[in-house]
Coordinates of C-alpha atoms in Angstrom, one line a residue:
M1 CA 103.9 134.2 76.9
T2 CA 103.1 131.0 75.3
V3 CA 101.4 131.2 71.8
T4 CA 97.4 130.5 72.3
Y5 CA 95.1 129.9 69.1
T6 CA 92.3 127.4 70.8
A7 CA 89.9 130.4 70.2
R8 CA 90.2 130.2 66.6
V9 CA 90.1 126.8 66.1
A10 CA 87.3 126.3 68.4
N11 CA 84.9 125.7 65.4
A12 CA 85.9 123.5 62.2
R13 CA 85.1 124.9 59.2
F14 CA 86.5 125.1 55.6
C15 CA 90.2 125.4 55.5
G16 CA 90.2 126.0 59.1
F17 CA 93.9 126.0 59.9
S18 CA 94.7 128.3 56.9
K19 CA 94.3 131.0 59.0
L20 CA 97.1 130.0 61.3
L21 CA 99.6 129.5 58.3
L22 CA 99.8 133.3 58.4
A23 CA 101.2 133.8 62.0
W24 CA 104.7 134.4 62.8
K25 CA 105.4 133.8 66.6
G26 CA 106.0 130.6 67.2
S27 CA 105.3 129.5 63.9
I28 CA 107.6 127.2 62.1
Y29 CA 108.7 129.9 59.7
K30 CA 110.3 131.6 62.4
V31 CA 112.0 128.6 63.8
L32 CA 113.4 127.3 60.1
Y33 CA 113.8 130.2 58.1
K34 CA 117.8 130.5 58.6
E35 CA 118.2 126.9 57.9
F36 CA 115.9 126.8 55.1
L37 CA 118.0 129.7 53.8
A38 CA 121.4 128.1 54.2
F39 CA 120.4 124.9 52.3
F40 CA 118.7 126.7 49.5
A41 CA 121.9 128.8 49.2
M42 CA 123.9 125.4 49.2
Y43 CA 121.9 123.8 46.7
T44 CA 122.5 127.0 44.3
A45 CA 125.9 127.0 44.3
I46 CA 126.4 123.5 43.8
S47 CA 124.2 123.7 40.7
I48 CA 125.7 126.9 39.1
T49 CA 129.4 125.2 39.6
Y50 CA 127.9 122.2 37.8
R51 CA 126.5 124.3 35.0
F52 CA 128.7 126.7 34.2
L53 CA 132.7 126.2 35.7
L54 CA 133.3 122.3 35.4
F55 CA 134.4 120.9 32.1
D56 CA 132.5 118.2 30.1
D57 CA 134.3 115.3 31.5
Q58 CA 133.9 116.8 34.8
K59 CA 130.4 117.0 34.5
R60 CA 129.8 113.6 33.7
Y61 CA 132.0 112.3 36.7
F62 CA 129.5 114.7 38.7
E63 CA 126.4 112.8 36.9
K64 CA 127.8 109.7 38.3
L65 CA 127.9 111.2 41.4
A66 CA 124.7 112.7 41.8
I67 CA 123.0 109.5 40.7
Y68 CA 125.2 107.3 43.1
C69 CA 123.8 109.7 46.3
N70 CA 120.1 110.0 44.9
H71 CA 119.9 106.5 45.2
Y72 CA 121.3 105.2 48.2
A73 CA 119.9 108.4 50.3
S74 CA 116.7 106.3 50.7
L75 CA 118.8 103.9 53.3
I76 CA 118.4 106.5 55.5
P77 CA 115.5 105.5 57.6
M78 CA 114.5 109.1 58.4
S79 CA 110.6 108.6 58.7
F80 CA 111.2 105.7 61.7
V81 CA 114.1 107.7 63.5
L82 CA 112.2 111.1 63.7
G83 CA 108.9 110.0 64.3
F84 CA 109.7 107.9 67.4
Y85 CA 111.8 110.6 68.9
V86 CA 109.4 113.3 68.4
T87 CA 106.9 110.7 70.1
L88 CA 109.1 110.4 72.9
V89 CA 110.1 114.1 73.1
V90 CA 105.8 115.0 73.3
N91 CA 105.2 113.1 75.8
R92 CA 108.2 113.9 78.0
W93 CA 107.1 117.8 77.1
W94 CA 103.6 117.4 78.4
S95 CA 104.6 115.0 81.6
Q96 CA 106.6 117.9 83.0
Y97 CA 103.9 120.6 82.7
T98 CA 102.0 118.9 85.1
S99 CA 104.5 117.9 87.6
I100 CA 104.6 122.1 87.9
P101 CA 103.6 122.2 91.7
L102 CA 100.6 124.2 92.1
P103 CA 99.1 125.4 95.3
D104 CA 95.5 125.0 94.9
R105 CA 94.8 122.1 97.0
L106 CA 97.1 122.8 99.7
M107 CA 95.6 126.5 100.1
C108 CA 91.9 124.9 100.4
V109 CA 92.9 122.2 103.1
L110 CA 94.9 125.0 104.7
S111 CA 92.1 127.7 104.9
G112 CA 89.9 125.1 106.1
G113 CA 92.1 123.2 108.5
L114 CA 94.2 125.5 110.5
Q115 CA 91.9 127.7 112.9
G116 CA 91.7 130.8 114.2
T117 CA 90.6 134.8 113.6
D118 CA 93.4 136.2 115.7
E119 CA 97.0 137.3 114.5
R120 CA 98.8 134.3 115.4
G121 CA 96.3 132.1 113.3
R122 CA 96.6 134.6 110.4
L123 CA 100.5 134.8 110.8
L124 CA 100.7 130.9 110.7
R125 CA 98.9 130.6 108.0
R126 CA 100.3 133.0 105.8
T127 CA 103.6 131.6 106.8
M128 CA 103.1 127.9 105.7
M129 CA 101.9 128.9 102.3
R130 CA 104.9 131.5 101.8
Y131 CA 106.7 128.7 102.8
T132 CA 105.4 126.5 99.9
S133 CA 105.8 129.3 97.6
L134 CA 109.3 129.4 98.3
S135 CA 109.8 125.7 97.8
A136 CA 108.3 126.3 94.4
L137 CA 110.3 129.1 93.5
L138 CA 113.7 127.5 94.5
I139 CA 113.1 124.3 92.2
L140 CA 112.1 126.5 89.1
R141 CA 115.3 128.5 90.1
S142 CA 117.2 125.6 89.4
V143 CA 115.6 124.7 85.8
S144 CA 114.2 127.4 84.1
T145 CA 116.3 130.0 82.5
A146 CA 113.7 132.8 82.8
V147 CA 113.3 132.4 86.5
F148 CA 117.1 132.7 87.0
K149 CA 117.1 135.8 85.2
R150 CA 114.7 136.9 87.3
F151 CA 115.8 135.9 90.5
P152 CA 119.6 135.2 90.2
T153 CA 120.8 135.5 93.9
M154 CA 119.3 135.0 97.2
D155 CA 118.9 138.7 97.9
H156 CA 116.9 139.3 95.1
V157 CA 114.3 136.1 96.7
V158 CA 114.5 137.8 100.0
E159 CA 114.0 141.2 98.7
A160 CA 110.9 140.1 96.8
G161 CA 109.6 138.6 99.8
F162 CA 109.8 134.9 99.6
M163 CA 112.2 134.8 102.5
S164 CA 113.0 136.8 105.7
R165 CA 116.7 137.7 106.6
E166 CA 116.5 134.9 109.2
E167 CA 115.2 132.3 107.2
R168 CA 118.1 132.7 104.7
K169 CA 120.3 132.8 107.5
K170 CA 118.7 129.4 108.5
F171 CA 118.8 128.1 105.0
E172 CA 122.4 129.0 104.2
G173 CA 123.5 127.6 107.8
L174 CA 122.0 123.8 106.3
H175 CA 125.1 122.9 104.5
S176 CA 124.8 120.2 101.6
P177 CA 125.8 119.9 98.5
Y178 CA 122.8 119.3 97.2
N179 CA 119.8 121.3 96.0
K180 CA 117.7 122.2 99.1
Y181 CA 114.5 123.0 97.5
W182 CA 112.5 120.6 100.0
I183 CA 113.8 123.0 103.1
P184 CA 110.4 125.0 103.4
C185 CA 108.7 122.2 103.5
V186 CA 110.4 121.1 106.5
W187 CA 109.6 124.2 108.0
F188 CA 105.9 123.7 107.0
T189 CA 105.3 120.5 108.4
N190 CA 107.1 122.0 111.6
L191 CA 104.2 124.6 111.9
A192 CA 101.8 122.3 111.2
A193 CA 103.1 120.4 114.4
A194 CA 102.9 123.5 116.7
A195 CA 99.6 124.4 115.3
R196 CA 98.1 121.1 116.3
C197 CA 99.7 121.2 119.6
E198 CA 98.1 124.6 119.9
G199 CA 94.9 123.3 119.1
R200 CA 94.4 125.2 116.3
I201 CA 94.5 122.0 113.9
K202 CA 91.2 120.0 115.5
D203 CA 92.4 116.4 115.3
D204 CA 94.6 114.1 113.6
H205 CA 92.9 113.6 110.2
T206 CA 92.8 117.3 109.2
L207 CA 96.5 117.2 109.9
K208 CA 97.1 113.8 108.1
L209 CA 95.1 115.3 105.2
L210 CA 97.3 118.5 105.3
L211 CA 100.7 116.8 105.4
E212 CA 99.6 114.7 102.4
E213 CA 99.0 117.5 100.5
L214 CA 102.3 119.3 101.1
N215 CA 104.2 115.9 100.1
A216 CA 102.0 115.8 96.5
F217 CA 103.4 119.3 96.6
R218 CA 107.1 118.4 97.4
G219 CA 106.9 115.5 95.2
K220 CA 105.8 117.6 91.9
C221 CA 109.1 120.1 92.7
S222 CA 111.0 116.6 92.8
M223 CA 109.9 115.2 89.7
L224 CA 110.7 118.7 88.3
F225 CA 114.2 118.1 89.4
H226 CA 114.7 115.1 88.0
Y227 CA 113.0 115.8 84.6
D228 CA 115.9 118.7 84.5
M229 CA 118.6 116.3 85.8
I230 CA 118.0 113.0 83.5
S231 CA 117.5 114.2 79.7
V232 CA 116.6 112.0 76.5
P233 CA 119.7 110.1 76.3
L234 CA 122.2 111.9 74.0
V235 CA 123.4 109.2 71.8
Y236 CA 119.5 109.2 70.7
T237 CA 119.4 113.0 70.1
Q238 CA 122.7 112.8 68.2
V239 CA 121.5 109.7 66.0
V240 CA 118.6 111.5 64.9
T241 CA 120.3 115.1 64.4
L242 CA 123.0 113.2 62.2
A243 CA 120.4 111.4 59.9
V244 CA 118.6 114.5 59.1
Y245 CA 121.7 116.8 58.6
S246 CA 123.3 113.7 56.7
F247 CA 120.6 112.9 54.5
F248 CA 119.9 116.3 53.5
L249 CA 124.1 116.9 52.6
V250 CA 123.2 114.2 50.8
C251 CA 120.6 115.6 48.6
L252 CA 122.4 119.1 48.0
I253 CA 124.6 116.4 45.2
G254 CA 122.0 113.8 44.9
R255 CA 118.9 116.2 44.0
Q256 CA 120.6 117.9 41.3
F257 CA 118.7 118.5 37.8
L258 CA 121.1 116.6 35.6
D259 CA 121.4 117.5 31.6
P260 CA 118.7 115.9 30.2
D261 CA 121.1 115.4 26.4
Q262 CA 123.0 112.6 28.4
G263 CA 119.9 110.4 29.0
Y264 CA 120.3 109.1 32.5
P265 CA 116.7 107.5 34.1
G266 CA 114.5 110.1 35.8
H267 CA 116.7 113.0 34.4
D268 CA 114.3 114.1 31.3
L269 CA 113.2 117.0 32.8
D270 CA 115.2 120.6 34.1
L271 CA 113.5 122.8 36.1
Y272 CA 116.4 124.4 38.5
V273 CA 114.3 124.9 41.6
P274 CA 114.1 121.7 43.4
I275 CA 110.3 122.2 44.5
F276 CA 109.9 118.7 46.3
T277 CA 113.3 118.6 47.5
L278 CA 113.0 121.9 49.6
L279 CA 109.6 120.8 50.8
Q280 CA 111.1 117.6 52.3
F281 CA 113.6 119.9 53.4
F282 CA 110.8 122.2 55.3
F283 CA 109.0 118.8 56.7
Y284 CA 111.9 116.8 58.1
A285 CA 114.2 119.6 59.6
G286 CA 110.8 121.3 60.7
W287 CA 110.3 118.2 62.7
L288 CA 113.7 118.1 63.9
K289 CA 113.2 121.7 65.5
V290 CA 109.6 120.7 67.1
A291 CA 111.2 118.5 69.3
E292 CA 114.4 120.6 70.1
Q293 CA 111.8 123.4 71.2
L294 CA 109.9 120.6 73.3
I295 CA 112.5 118.8 74.5
N296 CA 113.1 121.5 77.3
P297 CA 110.1 124.0 77.8
F298 CA 111.5 125.9 80.7
G299 CA 113.8 127.9 78.1
E300 CA 112.5 131.6 76.9
D301 CA 111.2 129.9 73.4
D302 CA 107.7 131.2 72.3
D303 CA 106.4 128.3 73.3
D304 CA 107.7 127.6 76.5
F305 CA 106.1 127.4 79.7
E306 CA 105.7 131.0 81.6
T307 CA 107.2 130.3 84.7
N308 CA 107.5 133.3 86.0
W309 CA 103.5 134.3 85.0
L310 CA 102.9 131.1 87.4
I311 CA 104.9 132.2 90.3
D312 CA 102.8 135.6 90.4
R313 CA 99.7 133.8 90.1
N314 CA 100.3 130.9 92.5
F315 CA 101.6 133.6 95.2
Q316 CA 98.8 135.8 94.6
V317 CA 96.3 133.4 94.6
S318 CA 97.2 131.4 97.7
M319 CA 97.6 134.0 99.9
M320 CA 94.1 135.7 99.2
A321 CA 92.7 132.0 99.9
V322 CA 94.4 131.9 103.2
D323 CA 94.2 135.3 104.4
D324 CA 91.6 137.7 103.0
M325 CA 89.0 134.8 102.4
Y326 CA 89.6 132.9 105.2
G327 CA 86.3 132.9 107.2
D328 CA 84.8 135.3 104.9
L329 CA 81.3 133.9 103.7
P330 CA 78.6 135.3 101.6
M331 CA 75.1 135.7 103.5
M332 CA 73.0 132.5 102.5
E333 CA 70.0 133.3 100.6
R334 CA 67.1 131.8 98.9
D335 CA 68.0 131.0 95.4
R336 CA 66.0 131.8 92.5
Y337 CA 64.7 128.3 91.9
W338 CA 63.9 127.5 95.4
N339 CA 60.3 126.5 94.8
D340 CA 60.9 125.2 91.3
S341 CA 61.0 121.8 90.9
N342 CA 62.4 121.5 87.7
P343 CA 64.5 124.4 87.4
R344 CA 65.8 125.7 84.0
P345 CA 68.6 128.6 83.8
P346 CA 67.6 130.8 80.4
Y347 CA 69.2 130.4 77.0
T348 CA 70.2 134.0 75.2
A349 CA 69.1 134.2 71.6
A350 CA 72.4 133.1 70.1
T351 CA 71.8 129.5 72.0
L352 CA 68.2 128.7 71.6
F353 CA 68.8 126.5 69.2
V354 CA 69.7 123.9 71.9
L355 CA 66.2 123.7 73.4
R356 CA 64.8 122.8 69.9
K357 CA 67.0 119.3 70.5
P358 CA 65.5 116.3 71.9
S359 CA 67.1 115.4 75.4
F360 CA 69.7 112.2 74.8
Q361 CA 67.9 109.6 76.6
G362 CA 70.1 106.5 75.3
S363 CA 71.4 105.1 72.3
T364 CA 68.8 101.9 72.6
F365 CA 65.9 104.5 73.4
D366 CA 64.6 104.3 70.2
M367 CA 65.5 100.8 69.2
A368 CA 62.3 98.9 68.4
I369 CA 61.4 95.4 69.2
P370 CA 58.7 92.9 67.5
K371 CA 55.8 92.9 70.1
E372 CA 56.2 89.1 69.7
E373 CA 59.4 88.8 71.3
M374 CA 58.8 91.0 74.2
H375 CA 56.9 88.6 76.4
F376 CA 58.5 86.6 78.8
Q377 CA 59.7 82.6 78.3
P378 CA 58.9 80.6 81.2
L379 CA 62.1 79.2 82.8
E380 CA 61.9 75.7 82.3
D381 CA 61.9 76.5 79.0
I382 CA 64.6 78.3 78.8
A383 CA 67.0 75.7 80.7
E384 CA 65.6 73.0 78.1
N385 CA 67.0 75.5 75.6
L386 CA 70.2 75.6 77.4
E387 CA 70.7 72.0 77.4
E388 CA 69.7 71.6 74.1
S389 CA 72.7 74.3 72.9
G390 CA 75.4 71.7 74.1
S391 CA 74.5 69.7 71.0
H392 CA 76.0 72.6 68.8
H393 CA 79.2 71.7 70.1
P394 CA 79.9 67.8 70.4
N395 CA 83.5 68.2 70.7
M396 CA 83.0 70.1 74.1
A397 CA 79.8 67.8 75.1
L398 CA 81.7 64.7 74.7
F399 CA 84.9 66.4 76.5
N400 CA 82.6 67.3 79.8
R401 CA 81.0 64.0 79.9
L402 CA 84.0 62.3 79.5
L403 CA 85.5 64.3 82.5
N404 CA 82.1 63.7 84.4
V405 CA 81.7 60.0 84.2
A406 CA 85.7 59.1 84.7
P407 CA 86.0 56.5 87.3
S408 CA 88.4 56.4 90.2
P409 CA 89.4 53.7 91.7
T410 CA 87.9 53.7 94.3
G411 CA 84.7 54.6 92.0
F412 CA 83.7 51.0 91.3
M413 CA 83.5 49.9 95.5
G414 CA 80.2 49.2 96.4
G415 CA 78.8 47.5 93.2
A416 CA 78.7 50.5 91.1
F417 CA 80.0 53.9 90.1
R418 CA 80.9 56.6 92.7
R419 CA 79.5 60.0 91.5
T420 CA 81.9 62.2 89.7
S421 CA 80.5 65.7 89.9
A422 CA 79.0 67.7 93.0
Q423 CA 77.4 69.9 90.8
P424 CA 73.7 70.2 90.8
Q425 CA 71.9 69.9 87.4
R426 CA 68.3 70.8 86.7
L427 CA 67.0 67.8 85.3
R428 CA 63.1 67.7 83.7
H429 CA 61.6 64.0 83.3
S430 CA 58.8 62.7 81.4
P431 CA 55.4 61.0 82.5
S432 CA 57.2 57.5 82.0
I433 CA 59.6 57.6 85.2
D434 CA 62.9 56.5 84.9
Q435 CA 64.1 54.6 87.7
C436 CA 67.7 55.3 89.1
T437 CA 69.5 54.4 92.3
S438 CA 71.6 56.5 94.3
D439 CA 74.8 54.4 95.3
D440 CA 75.2 57.2 98.0
E441 CA 77.5 55.6 101.0
D442 CA 74.1 56.1 103.2
D443 CA 71.9 54.0 100.5
E444 CA 69.6 56.9 100.4
S445 CA 67.6 57.8 97.0
V446 CA 65.9 60.9 96.3
K447 CA 62.4 60.3 95.5
V448 CA 60.6 62.3 92.5
G449 CA 56.8 61.8 91.6
K450 CA 55.7 61.3 88.0
G451 CA 56.1 64.2 85.9
G452 CA 58.3 66.2 88.2
S453 CA 61.2 67.9 87.8
L454 CA 64.2 67.8 90.4
P455 CA 64.9 71.4 90.7
S456 CA 68.6 73.0 90.8
G457 CA 69.8 74.2 94.5
L458 CA 72.0 73.3 97.1
G459 CA 69.8 70.8 98.1
Q460 CA 69.8 68.3 95.4
E461 CA 71.8 65.3 95.4
P462 CA 74.9 64.9 93.8
Q463 CA 75.0 63.6 90.5
S464 CA 75.7 59.3 90.0
T465 CA 77.1 58.0 87.1
V466 CA 75.0 55.6 85.8
C467 CA 75.6 53.3 82.3
S468 CA 73.2 51.2 80.3
F469 CA 73.9 48.3 78.4
R470 CA 72.2 46.5 75.6
E471 CA 71.8 43.0 75.4
E472 CA 73.1 41.1 72.2
K473 CA 70.9 38.5 70.9
S474 CA 73.4 35.2 71.7
A475 CA 73.1 32.3 73.1
R476 CA 74.9 33.6 76.4
T477 CA 73.1 36.5 78.8
P478 CA 76.0 39.4 78.6
L479 CA 78.1 40.6 81.5
L480 CA 80.4 43.4 82.1
E481 CA 83.4 42.3 84.8
I482 CA 85.1 45.1 85.9
E483 CA 88.1 43.4 88.2
F484 CA 90.9 44.9 90.1
G485 CA 93.7 42.6 89.7
A486 CA 95.8 41.4 87.1
E487 CA 94.9 37.7 88.2
R488 CA 91.6 36.0 89.4
Q489 CA 92.0 34.3 92.6
E490 CA 89.5 31.8 91.5
R491 CA 91.8 30.6 88.3
R492 CA 94.4 29.7 91.3
G493 CA 91.8 27.7 93.0
G494 CA 91.0 30.2 95.8
H495 CA 87.6 29.7 97.1
P496 CA 85.9 33.2 98.2
A497 CA 83.7 31.9 100.8
V498 CA 86.5 30.5 102.4
N499 CA 87.9 33.9 102.9
E500 CA 85.5 34.7 105.6
K501 CA 87.5 32.3 108.0
K502 CA 90.9 33.8 107.2
G503 CA 89.5 37.3 108.3
V504 CA 87.7 38.8 105.1
R505 CA 84.1 39.6 106.1
A506 CA 81.7 38.6 103.5
V507 CA 79.4 40.9 102.4
E508 CA 76.3 41.8 104.6
G509 CA 72.5 40.6 103.5
W510 CA 74.5 37.4 101.8
S511 CA 73.7 34.3 103.4
E512 CA 76.0 31.2 102.8
E513 CA 74.2 29.4 100.6
E514 CA 74.2 31.9 98.3
W515 CA 77.8 32.1 98.0
Q516 CA 77.9 28.4 97.8
M517 CA 75.8 28.5 94.7
T518 CA 77.6 32.0 93.5
E519 CA 80.8 29.8 93.7
E520 CA 79.9 26.9 92.5
R521 CA 78.5 28.4 89.4
R522 CA 82.3 30.5 88.9
E523 CA 84.1 26.9 89.3
V524 CA 82.1 25.7 86.3
E525 CA 82.6 28.8 84.2
S526 CA 86.8 28.4 85.0
T527 CA 87.0 25.0 84.2
S528 CA 85.4 25.8 81.1
G529 CA 87.6 28.1 80.4
E530 CA 84.6 30.6 79.7
I531 CA 84.1 33.6 81.0
Q532 CA 80.1 33.8 81.3
A533 CA 77.8 35.3 83.5
P534 CA 74.2 34.2 83.9
S535 CA 71.4 36.3 85.2
S536 CA 71.7 33.4 88.2
L537 CA 75.0 34.5 88.7
L538 CA 73.3 37.0 91.5
P539 CA 70.9 36.0 94.4
S540 CA 67.4 35.8 92.6
P541 CA 66.2 39.8 93.3
P542 CA 62.5 39.9 94.4
D543 CA 59.8 39.9 91.8
S544 CA 58.9 43.4 93.0
S545 CA 62.6 44.7 92.2
R546 CA 62.7 43.2 89.0
E547 CA 59.6 45.1 88.0
T548 CA 61.0 48.5 89.5
S549 CA 64.5 47.8 89.0
T550 CA 66.6 49.1 86.1
Q551 CA 69.9 47.3 86.8
S552 CA 71.7 45.6 89.4
A553 CA 75.1 45.3 90.8
S554 CA 76.6 42.6 93.0
A555 CA 80.4 43.0 94.5
I556 CA 81.8 39.5 95.2
P557 CA 85.1 39.9 97.1
S558 CA 88.1 38.1 95.8
P559 CA 91.9 38.7 96.5
S560 CA 94.7 40.0 94.1
R561 CA 98.1 40.9 94.2
H562 CA 97.1 44.1 91.9
P563 CA 94.7 45.9 93.6
S564 CA 95.1 48.9 91.6
A565 CA 94.5 47.5 88.4
F566 CA 91.4 46.7 86.8
L567 CA 90.8 44.7 83.6
F568 CA 87.7 44.7 80.9
H569 CA 87.3 41.5 79.7
P570 CA 86.7 40.8 76.3
A571 CA 84.6 37.8 76.6
A572 CA 81.9 39.6 78.1
H573 CA 79.6 40.1 74.8
S574 CA 77.5 43.3 76.3
S575 CA 78.2 46.7 74.4
L576 CA 78.0 50.1 75.9
E577 CA 75.0 51.8 74.7
H578 CA 75.0 55.3 76.5
C579 CA 76.3 56.3 79.8
S580 CA 75.3 59.9 81.0
S581 CA 75.7 62.0 84.4
Q582 CA 72.3 62.4 86.2
P583 CA 71.3 63.0 89.7
A584 CA 70.3 59.8 91.3
I585 CA 66.4 59.8 91.4
N586 CA 64.2 56.9 92.9
Q587 CA 60.5 56.5 93.1
S588 CA 58.3 55.4 95.6
R589 CA 58.6 51.8 94.6
A590 CA 61.2 49.6 96.2
V591 CA 64.7 49.4 95.2
P592 CA 67.3 46.5 96.6
A593 CA 69.6 47.9 98.6
I594 CA 73.7 47.9 96.9
P595 CA 75.8 45.7 99.0
K596 CA 78.8 47.3 100.1
P597 CA 82.2 45.6 98.9
P598 CA 84.7 44.9 101.9
F599 CA 87.6 47.1 102.7
G600 CA 91.5 46.4 103.6
G601 CA 94.5 44.1 102.6
N602 CA 94.4 42.7 99.0
K603 CA 90.7 42.5 98.7
V604 CA 89.3 42.5 95.2
S605 CA 86.0 43.5 94.1
F606 CA 84.4 43.3 90.9
L607 CA 81.0 44.5 88.9
T608 CA 78.6 42.4 87.1
V609 CA 76.2 44.1 85.5
P610 CA 73.1 41.4 84.5
S611 CA 70.8 42.4 81.7
Y612 CA 66.7 41.6 82.5
D613 CA 64.2 41.1 80.2
E614 CA 62.7 44.9 80.5
P615 CA 63.7 46.9 79.0
Q616 CA 65.9 50.4 80.4
R617 CA 65.3 53.6 79.7
F618 CA 67.6 56.4 80.0
R619 CA 68.1 60.5 79.8
S620 CA 71.2 62.0 78.5
V621 CA 71.7 65.1 80.3
S622 CA 74.5 66.2 78.1
M623 CA 72.5 65.7 74.5
G624 CA 69.1 66.1 76.0
S625 CA 67.8 62.9 74.4
E626 CA 66.6 59.8 75.7
L627 CA 68.1 56.6 74.7
T628 CA 66.3 53.0 75.3
G629 CA 68.2 49.6 75.6
S630 CA 66.8 46.6 74.5

């Protein structure tokens, strides 16, 4: 029987394991005492020979040999080799125990799924349960020496009642060179199919559940067979065994006490009995013995599995569950706490202390929080704090801003940057209303009242990239030109106003007179060799739009051989003050529409951003600050 000491160590006490050291059955003393006595006897024989039988010159040679062996014995990695091996064996040992087939789940499904109180129904249930016990017996008989000694032949199996004589004839009539423990499981499935045809198994779901439990039972039988066939690699076992035995063979010579008169380092004391060497042997050799016992738990050692007991228990319990207990139900009655809404089972005097303990409500149940931190905060303040928290990580905020405002080659079309992000953001505006225009394809703008905020949601307009520029104090008005192509058509003498006759459509909303005025100014600039864009380059916006608009843009078509390239001309004296990504917001005041650029061919458009006298004011979404360009 397996040595069980669980109840003796249920409570941790002072020197709680000390009582276990006196046990003999299943102890390390019982397993190791022979090897321990043999080691101590060999050590004593060598010590006596060195002290009394060798001559002086022979003693000097033996002393040099002992020092050499003691020095190089530490090169053997005992702890590493043994530790990993024993860990592997212990895991394998527990996995083998969990693979032992138990009929408990199968007998419950069979008792509730196969109906019939007559003799036929009882015969079906008992026979099917006996087949499962027979399958487990056949596999345990193949892997366990204790079970094989109990059932050495198939005659013993038939005589024990696990198999009938007719079943034995069919079992032996099926010729196969492999283990035939699975044959009773096939008989089980055939009987289950017959019971389904007879209507004793009511539906296919019950049949499916019954076969699934049978397959799980058969799978455990198969795992036991494979654990028995595939062991820990022999080379690993040999390495560990050779490492332990060679280490202690070297210790027989290297751990000898030498003559103190010779003055060898570390040999100033002569104790005759190597206490620590014996303890080391006890620990390392005992560790190896643990692996030796656990590597095959289906033997007859004190701590091996009680397979014969398992066979008896499983057979008796399974037959009782499907036969004697089938349809056997106690009379239902009201329980003791029928009218009690808070039932509490009684306690004995030995367990009365449990009532004095408070009920556990959670680890944070007694946590104290100041009252000023318990008030809910408005969601607008929380969103404001989240936006301001981005300033604590300037590198990440700058990276996100660059991703949002990075333009594509088609992003300059229409005289303004296309929106680059579709994620709605929650913006909070001050009473002084920021004026922004949306360059959506429909040229529509979202209107927000004074002091209002744009709610974050799916209905919000996508973001538009708005750039503000600071005007430098110089004789010329700053201009930022973004031009597609490597060369400008007007430098080669081309006239953009004539392109309309060549199939190029002029920008809607511009008259020929405005085109003529614009081209004349550009020719003057090209002849003077300077790139200058006064504010009059564009058609003069209405007075109302000058007061309400913060920026205006125009797209002038010009052919180019490289439509995919764009150039930033350094002659423009405008500097980029701030670039933010925010939803385009328009107030109730009129905003001039931005003309759309022409498409097709090698058409080229560039963006000019004039600077008016009115200061421009923008909000930075990523940094949570306002910048004013002057």
